[in-house]
Amino acid sequence: MNLCNRVGLIPMFFFIGLSAQATEYLVDQKEKNFSAPHLAIKVGDTVTFRNSDKFFHNVFSMSDAKTFDLGSYPQGKSKTVTFDKPGVAEVECAIHPNMKLTVEVSK
C-alpha cells in the first residue's frame, strides 16, 4: 500500500467513528402512561424504560423493527433496549393495554 492510500484511510475511519456514537433516551412510565407517545431515534440508540408508577409494568414490542419483552418490574426500576435496525416499533405494556408508544428508528 502506498502513502496516498494510507493517508486516505485515516479520515474515513475518523468519520465512521463519529457516526457510530449512540444516543440514550429515557421514557418514563407514570400514571399508566409513557412519557411520550412517539419517539424518533437512530439505529444503535438505546431507550431506557423507567417505572415511576407504584405498580408493575411489563414493556414489550412484537414489531419487526424490534421484538422484546422486558418482563414485569416494579417502581424505581429501569430496563434498557438497543434498537439495532431501522423501522417502526410499536411498544406497549402487557399489564396496561392503553399504554402505547411508537418508536421510529431511522438510519
XYZ file of N, CA and C in Angstrom, residues 25-70:
138
model
N -31.919 7.464 25.402
C -33.186 8.151 25.664
C -33.833 7.549 26.906
N -34.575 8.369 27.627
C -35.309 7.909 28.801
C -36.797 8.081 28.546
N -37.545 6.989 28.709
C -39.004 7.037 28.634
C -39.513 6.641 30.012
N -40.222 7.554 30.641
C -40.764 7.309 31.973
C -42.147 6.680 31.847
N -42.497 5.852 32.819
C -43.843 5.287 32.915
C -44.458 5.817 34.195
N -45.489 6.631 34.029
C -46.108 7.275 35.185
C -47.599 7.447 34.911
N -48.406 7.148 35.941
C -49.866 7.255 35.838
C -50.391 6.443 34.655
N -49.812 5.254 34.480
C -50.202 4.307 33.428
C -50.059 4.894 32.024
N -49.029 5.716 31.832
C -48.723 6.300 30.525
C -47.221 6.324 30.314
N -46.828 6.241 29.035
C -45.443 6.528 28.686
C -45.290 8.038 28.653
N -44.116 8.551 28.926
C -43.901 9.999 28.986
C -44.033 10.673 27.625
N -44.006 9.896 26.543
C -44.204 10.435 25.192
C -44.903 9.370 24.349
N -45.804 9.776 23.456
C -46.471 8.786 22.608
C -45.634 8.377 21.396
N -44.604 9.191 21.057
C -43.779 8.939 19.872
C -42.336 9.319 20.171
N -41.420 8.517 19.653
C -40.005 8.786 19.836
C -39.298 8.507 18.517
N -38.519 9.466 18.023
C -37.742 9.300 16.794
C -36.274 9.159 17.177
N -35.674 8.021 16.823
C -34.291 7.735 17.182
C -33.536 7.203 15.974
N -32.255 6.933 16.158
C -31.397 6.384 15.109
C -31.008 4.944 15.460
N -30.644 4.174 14.434
C -30.154 2.815 14.644
C -28.966 2.862 15.602
N -28.978 1.989 16.600
C -27.910 1.927 17.599
C -28.215 2.689 18.869
N -29.250 3.538 18.845
C -29.636 4.276 20.042
C -30.298 3.336 21.053
N -30.242 3.728 22.321
C -30.879 2.943 23.373
C -31.997 3.743 24.027
N -33.005 3.017 24.482
C -34.124 3.617 25.207
C -34.227 2.910 26.550
N -34.193 3.699 27.615
C -34.376 3.167 28.956
C -35.813 3.433 29.376
N -36.486 2.383 29.804
C -37.872 2.475 30.258
C -37.862 2.435 31.784
N -38.137 3.574 32.406
C -38.130 3.693 33.871
C -39.559 3.609 34.391
N -39.769 2.804 35.405
C -41.080 2.682 36.033
C -41.163 3.624 37.230
N -41.945 4.692 37.085
C -42.156 5.636 38.183
C -43.537 5.480 38.809
N -44.264 4.449 38.392
C -45.578 4.171 38.974
C -45.434 3.302 40.221
N -46.484 3.299 41.046
C -46.454 2.494 42.263
C -46.817 1.029 42.000
N -47.047 0.684 40.743
C -47.371 -0.702 40.386
C -46.455 -1.175 39.253
N -46.472 -2.452 38.992
C -45.605 -3.062 37.994
C -46.002 -2.692 36.568
N -45.006 -2.705 35.675
C -45.225 -2.584 34.237
C -44.462 -3.711 33.544
N -44.899 -4.060 32.342
C -44.221 -5.066 31.519
C -44.183 -4.542 30.091
N -43.096 -3.890 29.722
C -42.952 -3.253 28.415
C -42.494 -4.293 27.391
N -43.152 -4.272 26.214
C -42.796 -5.229 25.173
C -43.090 -4.652 23.794
N -42.521 -5.299 22.777
C -42.827 -4.994 21.379
C -42.738 -6.278 20.575
N -43.704 -6.475 19.711
C -43.714 -7.630 18.801
C -43.467 -7.174 17.367
N -42.946 -5.974 17.200
C -42.737 -5.374 15.882
C -41.544 -6.008 15.168
N -41.598 -5.990 13.836
C -40.477 -6.492 13.038
C -39.217 -5.671 13.277
N -39.373 -4.375 13.508
C -38.215 -3.499 13.729
C -37.476 -3.859 15.012
N -38.205 -4.298 16.034
C -37.589 -4.709 17.301
C -38.594 -5.513 18.111
N -38.219 -6.739 18.429
C -39.043 -7.602 19.273
C -38.344 -7.750 20.616
N -39.086 -7.466 21.697
C -38.517 -7.626 23.042
C -39.638 -7.722 24.053
N -39.324 -8.276 25.210
C -40.239 -8.342 26.353
C -39.386 -8.128 27.593
N -39.561 -7.000 28.254
C -38.729 -6.652 29.404
C -39.164 -7.338 30.693
